[in-house]
Amino acid sequence: MRHQLQRTYDASRPQRWSRAREDILLGLARWRLAWALARSDIMHRYRGSVLGPFWLTLSTGVMLAALGFLYAKLFRMEISDYLPWLAVSLIVWNIMAQIATDACAALTNAEGILRQMPLPYSVQAIRTVLRSALVAAHNLPLIAVVFLVFGYAPGWGVFAALPGLALLAVNAFWASLLLGMICARFRDIPPIVASVMQIAFFVTPVMWKPELVGAHWAVWLPLNPFFSIMEIVRAPLMGGSAPLVAWVAALAYSLLLWGVAQVFFTRFRERIAFWV
Amino acid sequence: MAMTHIEAERLTIEFPLYHHNARSLKKRLLSGRPGRLAEADNRVVVAALRELSFRVDAGERLALVGPNGAGKSTLLRTLAGIYVPVGGRLSIEGETGSLIDPSAGMDPLLTGRENIVLRCLYRGMTETGARGLAQEIAGFADLGEFIDVPIRGYSTGMHVRLGFAMATAMAPDILLMDEWFLAGDAEFMARAEERLAQLVTESEILVIATHDMAIVRKWCTRVIRLEGGRIVHDGPVGEDSPQSV
């Protein structure tokens, strides 16, 4: 709708870096809009339902109960030992999986707006981050419930999970731009992402404890980006602290994502309006 | 500050039109050697605007006319900053406001009043500023108690009224307009016209895409006629042949 005072586009001098930077800064300045849109997304998803977004909490709770008892048996572990761990794993995993799915639709879902109003594209990425944060806020309390039930007290160390969650949010932002753009251009990507996430769910220690693969193999686990990012959130929530190698790997993968997403966004930002 | 103006030099917009299948990765991967040729084979490019050059200065009221598909809406969207030119140069001085689609960004589950606040957020205002403006907009839209009802319960006419009231609440330096605002009931149109006249006088440049020569004669001082993405006529109102649509 309204736009800044002076604009010049010269196709022979596209100034892509400064425009991409401006897009992100203007997007951050519109956080209020992104927040309003994220809230309305949740509203749309659960319109007319009695429990609303608490359906998320409920379904995660049911899944936890079902899987917890079954797998404690399969792995021959104490339920009071296994279930708190599974609760943290599964909930953190769900946040990551949901970010991946939502990132794919970050731009295509906003097609109606993107083609009608000049708006920084980064607003849509921030909207995705905030929406994921809202969903996470409905699920994370379940962890506390499980801990209470099993008398598991991790102590004040849980707050050490905050940097990990912050890194997850930053990754969600860049993933939304990168996957959002790729999925706008190539419509086959969302199903590919979905199946990758499904495989990742089984090869990442979500249901099984990392020790189960044996010391020899456990060393290689941080090579899995989902494991390292998960570990920096999960370990503090369980009352421990994430190993340094997990942090190094998580930061390295985050930098890689940022780099690729930044280059892609800078190069193809102008094309988004034609792709969606 | 420099004078409000729009200047286009050889402005070109091309739409890549992907075949119903060509967007798929499979086609891209199986299309033989990747590179320029494959890409050119794979997609159809529509030249929506071809090397347009024109300048609009403060005080001008420009009408874009031409048959469907001539590029009027594309030009409006390019001026609004939605499409970025693939060729040529476009320079705009002044704050731009666009009335292209009245329902863009409206949320059917929110009430009229909440939608007004949302629209203000789109414009970069804060909630506090938005609430003040919401009062004024609600007053003009004149929806009575419906202003606090989710807008998916609105009739088409009510939609238009709300959209119009929101879109015209603030006068930008450069006003870009599609002719959608002609819908609406007669009583509302009388008030709409008054508001429109005020808006048009307050903004320094008006660009309006229309089919209707009556609108052109009434509001505009200059006509640019587009055909097939090119300017075929550019001159003051009155010179354009009367039989043209």
XYZ file of N, CA and C in Angstrom, chain A residues 43-236:
582
model
N -5.786 -18.912 14.103
C -7.249 -18.807 14.182
C -7.911 -19.555 13.028
N -7.363 -19.354 11.810
C -7.944 -20.005 10.642
C -7.838 -21.511 10.733
N -6.699 -21.970 11.263
C -6.470 -23.402 11.319
C -7.487 -24.073 12.230
N -7.880 -23.388 13.287
C -8.736 -24.028 14.282
C -10.079 -23.352 14.395
N -10.532 -22.722 13.295
C -11.765 -21.964 13.404
C -12.927 -22.907 13.688
N -13.732 -22.497 14.630
C -14.924 -23.259 14.949
C -14.673 -24.461 15.843
N -13.416 -24.762 16.171
C -13.197 -25.921 17.018
C -13.180 -25.484 18.477
N -13.674 -26.372 19.338
C -13.860 -26.000 20.741
C -12.518 -25.818 21.442
N -11.605 -26.778 21.219
C -10.329 -26.723 21.920
C -9.347 -25.786 21.240
N -9.597 -25.486 19.958
C -8.706 -24.593 19.240
C -7.297 -25.153 19.198
N -6.313 -24.285 19.370
C -4.921 -24.752 19.264
C -4.548 -25.774 20.337
N -5.411 -25.945 21.352
C -5.085 -26.952 22.359
C -5.254 -28.366 21.836
N -5.830 -28.483 20.623
C -5.847 -29.791 19.971
C -4.433 -30.286 19.755
N -3.534 -29.331 19.479
C -2.127 -29.691 19.295
C -1.593 -30.345 20.559
N -1.874 -29.679 21.683
C -1.406 -30.180 22.975
C -1.981 -31.563 23.234
N -3.281 -31.683 22.969
C -3.961 -32.934 23.262
C -3.414 -34.063 22.404
N -3.253 -33.798 21.088
C -2.814 -34.894 20.232
C -1.379 -35.284 20.552
N -0.546 -34.300 20.895
C 0.822 -34.650 21.296
C 0.779 -35.473 22.576
N -0.104 -35.091 23.494
C -0.220 -35.812 24.765
C -0.617 -37.267 24.553
N -1.620 -37.486 23.677
C -2.083 -38.846 23.410
C -0.972 -39.663 22.769
N -0.269 -39.031 21.809
C 0.806 -39.730 21.125
C 1.908 -40.119 22.113
N 2.203 -39.185 23.028
C 3.231 -39.447 24.030
C 2.872 -40.643 24.882
N 1.630 -40.655 25.336
C 1.201 -41.732 26.227
C 1.304 -43.066 25.495
N 0.785 -43.105 24.252
C 0.771 -44.352 23.499
C 2.193 -44.830 23.216
N 3.001 -43.948 22.625
C 4.359 -44.349 22.259
C 5.211 -44.618 23.484
N 5.015 -43.817 24.524
C 5.851 -43.936 25.714
C 5.801 -45.319 26.301
N 4.595 -45.842 26.511
C 4.477 -47.159 27.139
C 4.978 -48.252 26.216
N 4.625 -48.148 24.916
C 5.036 -49.181 23.971
C 6.559 -49.244 23.867
N 7.194 -48.103 23.649
C 8.623 -48.122 23.390
C 9.444 -48.381 24.654
N 8.900 -47.985 25.801
C 9.599 -48.307 27.045
C 9.708 -49.814 27.151
N 8.650 -50.499 26.735
C 8.657 -51.960 26.746
C 9.648 -52.508 25.727
N 9.542 -51.968 24.490
C 10.402 -52.460 23.417
C 11.879 -52.281 23.756
N 12.202 -51.110 24.294
C 13.600 -50.829 24.620
C 13.985 -51.343 26.001
N 13.041 -51.984 26.677
C 13.268 -52.491 28.040
C 13.810 -51.401 28.960
N 13.081 -50.276 28.956
C 13.514 -49.189 29.828
C 12.422 -48.898 30.841
N 12.826 -48.263 31.951
C 11.856 -47.836 32.947
C 11.008 -46.724 32.355
N 9.684 -46.842 32.510
C 8.813 -45.823 31.939
C 9.117 -44.448 32.528
N 9.441 -44.416 33.829
C 9.709 -43.125 34.486
C 11.026 -42.534 33.980
N 11.819 -43.377 33.353
C 13.091 -42.926 32.813
C 12.894 -42.487 31.364
N 12.087 -43.288 30.650
C 11.957 -43.084 29.209
C 10.976 -41.970 28.852
N 9.827 -41.931 29.512
C 8.780 -41.007 29.071
C 9.164 -39.529 29.156
N 9.795 -39.074 30.249
C 10.210 -37.665 30.270
C 11.133 -37.340 29.096
N 12.030 -38.269 28.807
C 12.962 -38.060 27.701
C 12.211 -38.010 26.372
N 11.268 -38.939 26.193
C 10.496 -38.970 24.951
C 9.673 -37.696 24.784
N 9.121 -37.212 25.910
C 8.292 -35.998 25.838
C 9.119 -34.846 25.271
N 10.313 -34.665 25.801
C 11.169 -33.577 25.330
C 11.537 -33.806 23.860
N 11.972 -35.015 23.542
C 12.384 -35.320 22.170
C 11.283 -35.064 21.174
N 10.132 -35.647 21.467
C 9.037 -35.605 20.509
C 8.539 -34.182 20.308
N 8.470 -33.431 21.391
C 7.945 -32.076 21.274
C 8.933 -31.186 20.530
N 10.215 -31.327 20.837
C 11.208 -30.541 20.103
C 11.217 -30.957 18.628
N 11.116 -32.255 18.377
C 11.073 -32.714 16.989
C 9.855 -32.140 16.262
N 8.699 -32.185 16.914
C 7.488 -31.660 16.273
C 7.657 -30.197 15.878
N 8.340 -29.441 16.746
C 8.563 -28.028 16.410
C 9.398 -27.947 15.141
N 10.453 -28.745 15.053
C 11.324 -28.686 13.880
C 10.593 -29.162 12.625
N 9.831 -30.245 12.754
C 9.126 -30.785 11.591
C 8.083 -29.797 11.097
N 7.431 -29.133 12.052
C 6.405 -28.192 11.652
C 7.013 -26.970 10.972
N 8.191 -26.556 11.434
C 8.883 -25.443 10.786
C 9.190 -25.811 9.330
N 9.668 -27.046 9.114
C 10.020 -27.461 7.755
C 8.795 -27.439 6.842
N 7.665 -27.957 7.345
C 6.463 -27.980 6.518
C 5.970 -26.567 6.234
N 5.926 -25.747 7.272
C 5.402 -24.392 7.111
C 6.302 -23.536 6.227
N 7.610 -23.791 6.318
C 8.541 -22.999 5.523
C 8.249 -23.170 4.040
N 7.857 -24.379 3.650
C 7.577 -24.642 2.236
C 6.427 -23.791 1.727
N 5.464 -23.507 2.592
C 4.282 -22.770 2.159
C 4.379 -21.294 2.525
N 5.537 -20.879 3.056
C 5.641 -19.506 3.576
C 5.253 -18.460 2.539
N 5.705 -18.641 1.303
C 5.399 -17.628 0.291
C 4.173 -17.987 -0.538
N 4.009 -19.273 -0.895
C 2.871 -19.629 -1.744
C 1.543 -19.360 -1.032
N 1.508 -19.523 0.280
C 0.264 -19.257 1.005
C -0.102 -17.781 1.011
N 0.883 -16.924 0.826
C 0.625 -15.493 0.886
C 0.444 -14.902 -0.515
N 0.242 -15.770 -1.494
C 0.139 -15.352 -2.899
C -0.794 -14.159 -3.087
N -1.964 -14.241 -2.440
C -2.963 -13.196 -2.613
C -2.433 -11.823 -2.232
N -1.631 -11.776 -1.187
C -1.092 -10.495 -0.747
C 0.117 -10.101 -1.583
N 0.972 -11.078 -1.862
C 2.221 -10.759 -2.550
C 1.979 -10.134 -3.918
N 0.869 -10.505 -4.564
C 0.628 -9.957 -5.895
C -0.250 -8.710 -5.887
N -0.695 -8.315 -4.704
C -1.558 -7.139 -4.639
C -0.933 -5.950 -3.933
N 0.036 -6.201 -3.073
C 0.604 -5.098 -2.302
C 2.115 -5.200 -2.287
N 2.781 -4.053 -2.348
C 4.213 -4.093 -2.133
C 4.472 -4.284 -0.646
N 5.171 -5.352 -0.305
C 5.390 -5.678 1.097
C 6.724 -6.408 1.159
N 7.540 -6.169 2.179
C 8.794 -6.924 2.257
C 8.487 -8.415 2.353
N 9.201 -9.226 1.569
C 8.945 -10.667 1.598
C 9.306 -11.260 2.953
N 10.263 -10.611 3.640
C 10.705 -11.166 4.912
C 9.575 -11.162 5.943
N 8.544 -10.318 5.742
C 7.396 -10.342 6.655
C 6.797 -11.750 6.709
N 6.743 -12.402 5.538
C 6.146 -13.745 5.491
C 7.006 -14.751 6.254
N 8.329 -14.557 6.218
C 9.216 -15.459 6.952
C 9.058 -15.249 8.454
N 8.971 -13.967 8.861
C 8.801 -13.676 10.288
C 7.462 -14.227 10.772
N 6.452 -14.105 9.897
C 5.142 -14.664 10.223
C 5.244 -16.160 10.473
N 6.000 -16.874 9.651
C 6.167 -18.312 9.838
C 6.872 -18.617 11.158
N 7.903 -17.827 11.467
C 8.626 -18.034 12.727
C 7.681 -17.845 13.907
N 6.914 -16.758 13.872
C 6.025 -16.464 15.006
C 4.916 -17.499 15.130
N 4.431 -17.972 13.987
C 3.391 -18.996 14.021
C 3.942 -20.266 14.665
N 5.157 -20.643 14.279
C 5.775 -21.828 14.881
C 5.977 -21.623 16.370
N 6.343 -20.398 16.757
C 6.549 -20.113 18.171
C 5.232 -20.264 18.936
N 4.134 -19.822 18.318
C 2.826 -19.956 18.969
C 2.470 -21.425 19.163
N 2.707 -22.217 18.119
C 2.414 -23.646 18.226
C 3.301 -24.278 19.295
N 4.582 -23.898 19.300
C 5.506 -24.443 20.300
C 5.037 -24.092 21.704
N 4.523 -22.872 21.858
C 4.078 -22.438 23.181
C 2.909 -23.275 23.683
N 2.168 -23.896 22.745
C 1.074 -24.766 23.161
C 1.553 -26.163 23.524
N 2.735 -26.512 23.050
C 3.224 -27.868 23.278
C 4.232 -27.980 24.408
N 5.088 -26.954 24.533
C 6.155 -27.031 25.530
C 5.645 -27.274 26.956
N 4.497 -26.691 27.360
C 4.031 -26.940 28.733
C 3.782 -28.413 29.032
N 3.519 -29.201 27.959
C 3.301 -30.637 28.168
C 4.513 -31.275 28.830
N 5.695 -30.769 28.477
C 6.922 -31.299 29.066
C 6.858 -31.163 30.586
N 6.443 -29.965 31.022
C 6.344 -29.716 32.464
C 5.367 -30.693 33.102
N 4.243 -30.963 32.397
C 3.245 -31.885 32.937
C 3.859 -33.274 33.127
N 4.541 -33.752 32.069
C 5.156 -35.083 32.155
C 6.190 -35.128 33.285
N 7.008 -34.071 33.373
C 8.025 -34.024 34.437
C 7.376 -34.096 35.813
N 6.264 -33.368 35.964
C 5.561 -33.366 37.255
C 5.043 -34.750 37.584
N 4.411 -35.384 36.586
C 3.816 -36.698 36.806
C 4.874 -37.698 37.251
N 6.048 -37.643 36.601
C 7.084 -38.639 36.927
C 8.101 -38.120 37.949
N 7.818 -36.949 38.515
C 8.690 -36.416 39.543
C 10.107 -36.150 39.062
N 10.201 -35.764 37.787
C 11.513 -35.512 37.203
C 11.836 -34.034 37.372
N 12.936 -33.691 38.054
C 13.246 -32.281 38.305
C 14.585 -31.910 37.682
N 14.573 -31.305 36.511
C 15.840 -30.970 35.856
C 16.520 -29.739 36.443
N 15.814 -28.957 37.255
C 16.438 -27.779 37.881
C 16.428 -26.562 36.968
N 17.115 -25.516 37.448
C 17.087 -24.245 36.716
C 17.848 -24.301 35.397
N 18.594 -25.373 35.229
C 19.361 -25.544 33.997
C 18.513 -25.532 32.736
N 17.196 -25.728 32.891
C 16.341 -25.766 31.693
C 16.417 -24.466 30.899
N 16.714 -23.370 31.623
C 16.755 -22.094 30.904
C 17.926 -22.016 29.933
N 18.876 -22.940 30.090
C 19.983 -23.000 29.140
C 19.497 -23.466 27.763
N 18.223 -23.881 27.677
C 17.667 -24.276 26.374
C 17.309 -23.054 25.536
N 17.237 -21.886 26.181
C 16.789 -20.696 25.446
C 17.695 -20.339 24.258
N 19.027 -20.351 24.416
C 19.851 -20.052 23.235
C 19.580 -21.025 22.094
N 19.371 -22.292 22.434
C 19.063 -23.285 21.409
C 17.765 -22.964 20.692
N 16.745 -22.593 21.471
C 15.462 -22.237 20.869
C 15.599 -20.993 19.994
N 16.441 -20.046 20.451
C 16.657 -18.832 19.653
C 17.315 -19.185 18.323
N 18.289 -20.091 18.372
C 18.951 -20.510 17.136
C 17.945 -21.198 16.206
N 17.053 -21.967 16.805
C 16.011 -22.636 16.024
C 15.138 -21.595 15.321
N 14.813 -20.495 16.026
C 13.985 -19.441 15.439
C 14.703 -18.779 14.270
N 16.013 -18.523 14.442
C 16.780 -17.912 13.355
C 16.798 -18.843 12.151
N 16.988 -20.132 12.408
C 16.980 -21.094 11.308
C 15.620 -21.148 10.630
N 14.554 -21.018 11.427
C 13.213 -21.044 10.858
C 13.029 -19.871 9.901
N 13.599 -18.721 10.251
C 13.486 -17.536 9.389
C 14.129 -17.792 8.032
N 15.396 -18.253 8.058
C 16.093 -18.454 6.780
C 15.528 -19.626 6.004
N 15.083 -20.656 6.724
C 14.481 -21.794 6.027
C 13.200 -21.356 5.328
N 12.446 -20.450 5.968
C 11.205 -19.987 5.348
C 11.493 -19.228 4.063
N 12.547 -18.421 4.066
C 12.883 -17.708 2.841
C 13.373 -18.679 1.775
N 14.284 -19.572 2.156
C 14.888 -20.473 1.178
C 13.864 -21.476 0.649
N 13.256 -22.249 1.554
C 12.284 -23.245 1.110
C 11.065 -22.564 0.499
N 10.677 -21.426 1.073
C 9.523 -20.698 0.538
C 9.738 -20.341 -0.920
N 10.928 -19.874 -1.253
C 11.216 -19.495 -2.637
C 11.306 -20.715 -3.539
N 12.053 -21.727 -3.079
C 12.216 -22.918 -3.933
C 10.850 -23.566 -4.196
N 10.015 -23.596 -3.152
C 8.716 -24.235 -3.317
C 7.773 -23.394 -4.173
N 8.001 -22.076 -4.204
C 7.174 -21.246 -5.074
C 7.539 -21.521 -6.533
N 8.805 -21.777 -6.785
C 9.256 -21.991 -8.145
C 8.999 -23.424 -8.607
N 9.335 -24.380 -7.755
C 9.150 -25.795 -8.105
C 8.127 -26.401 -7.163
N 6.979 -26.741 -7.696
C 5.891 -27.182 -6.828
C 6.041 -28.614 -6.338
N 7.110 -29.306 -6.741
C 7.298 -30.672 -6.251
C 8.048 -30.711 -4.936
N 8.587 -29.587 -4.525
C 9.479 -29.628 -3.365
C 8.753 -29.981 -2.053
N 7.561 -29.430 -1.777
C 6.939 -29.750 -0.476
C 6.819 -31.243 -0.179
N 6.341 -32.080 -1.143
C 6.308 -33.513 -0.831
C 7.691 -34.099 -0.586
N 8.700 -33.578 -1.293
C 10.064 -34.077 -1.072
C 10.500 -33.754 0.356
N 10.238 -32.498 0.756
C 10.609 -32.086 2.115
C 9.883 -32.964 3.141
N 8.595 -33.225 2.871
C 7.822 -34.035 3.814
C 8.431 -35.415 3.962
N 8.848 -36.026 2.838
C 9.380 -37.378 2.991
C 10.775 -37.360 3.604
N 11.546 -36.317 3.321
C 12.857 -36.197 3.975
C 12.668 -36.104 5.488
N 11.679 -35.317 5.905
C 11.452 -35.157 7.342
C 11.025 -36.476 7.981
N 10.268 -37.258 7.212
C 9.821 -38.545 7.741
C 11.000 -39.485 7.973
N 11.891 -39.519 6.959
C 13.082 -40.365 7.119
C 13.935 -39.844 8.281
N 14.086 -38.514 8.324
C 14.912 -37.908 9.367
C 14.377 -38.251 10.753
N 13.048 -38.371 10.855
C 12.454 -38.699 12.149
C 12.978 -40.036 12.670
N 13.155 -41.000 11.756
C 13.592 -42.324 12.200
C 15.096 -42.415 12.392
N 15.863 -41.679 11.565
C 17.317 -41.812 11.719
C 17.871 -40.872 12.787
N 17.055 -39.919 13.234
C 17.492 -39.033 14.313
C 17.054 -39.647 15.636
N 17.877 -39.570 16.670
C 17.455 -40.125 17.963
C 16.302 -39.332 18.585
N 15.091 -39.591 18.090
C 13.910 -38.964 18.682
C 13.229 -39.981 19.586
N 13.007 -41.178 19.026
C 12.362 -42.241 19.793
C 13.386 -43.038 20.582
N 14.546 -43.169 20.014
C 15.586 -43.991 20.656
C 16.679 -43.104 21.220
N 17.281 -43.560 22.296
C 18.346 -42.766 22.907
C 19.644 -42.938 22.119
N 20.407 -41.860 22.011
C 21.627 -41.923 21.203
C 22.586 -43.029 21.648
N 22.574 -43.374 22.955
C 23.511 -44.400 23.436
C 23.259 -45.739 22.751
N 22.012 -45.945 22.273
C 21.633 -47.249 21.733
C 22.441 -47.651 20.499
N 22.978 -46.662 19.765
C 23.745 -47.041 18.580
C 25.160 -47.470 18.946
N 25.538 -47.321 20.205
C 26.889 -47.715 20.614
C 27.859 -46.561 20.509
N 28.863 -46.567 21.355
C 29.795 -45.439 21.447
C 30.480 -45.175 20.104
N 30.759 -46.225 19.374
C 31.467 -46.093 18.115
C 30.699 -45.226 17.118
N 29.379 -45.460 17.040
C 28.553 -44.732 16.081
C 28.067 -43.389 16.620
N 27.881 -43.306 17.926
C 27.310 -42.095 18.519
C 28.173 -40.868 18.210
N 29.480 -41.099 18.012
C 30.391 -40.000 17.687
C 29.952 -39.283 16.414
N 29.372 -40.039 15.496
C 29.008 -39.461 14.191
C 27.640 -38.781 14.186
N 26.901 -38.943 15.249
C 25.532 -38.389 15.253
C 25.467 -36.884 14.985
N 26.406 -36.072 15.512
C 26.303 -34.635 15.261
C 26.370 -34.264 13.775
N 26.781 -35.198 12.920
C 26.765 -34.914 11.484
C 25.335 -34.720 10.981
N 24.392 -35.278 11.691
C 22.979 -35.100 11.356
C 22.529 -33.739 11.895
N 22.201 -32.804 10.988
C 21.869 -31.456 11.461
C 20.678 -31.446 12.419
N 19.728 -32.354 12.188
C 18.557 -32.384 13.073
C 18.969 -32.811 14.475
N 19.920 -33.741 14.543
C 20.365 -34.192 15.860
C 21.056 -33.063 16.619
N 21.991 -32.366 15.941
C 22.767 -31.369 16.685
C 21.873 -30.216 17.149
N 20.952 -29.789 16.282
C 20.087 -28.676 16.704
C 19.125 -29.139 17.801
N 18.681 -30.382 17.683
C 17.788 -30.920 18.701
C 18.505 -31.039 20.048
N 19.739 -31.484 19.975
C 20.490 -31.760 21.204
C 20.722 -30.487 22.022
N 20.973 -29.356 21.337
C 21.249 -28.136 22.095
C 19.994 -27.619 22.802
N 18.819 -28.094 22.390
C 17.598 -27.744 23.120
C 17.259 -28.840 24.133
N 17.431 -30.090 23.690
C 16.982 -31.203 24.519
C 17.842 -31.405 25.765
N 19.156 -31.350 25.586
C 20.041 -31.642 26.722
C 19.754 -30.724 27.915
N 19.695 -29.389 27.717
C 19.396 -28.533 28.881
C 18.011 -28.807 29.463
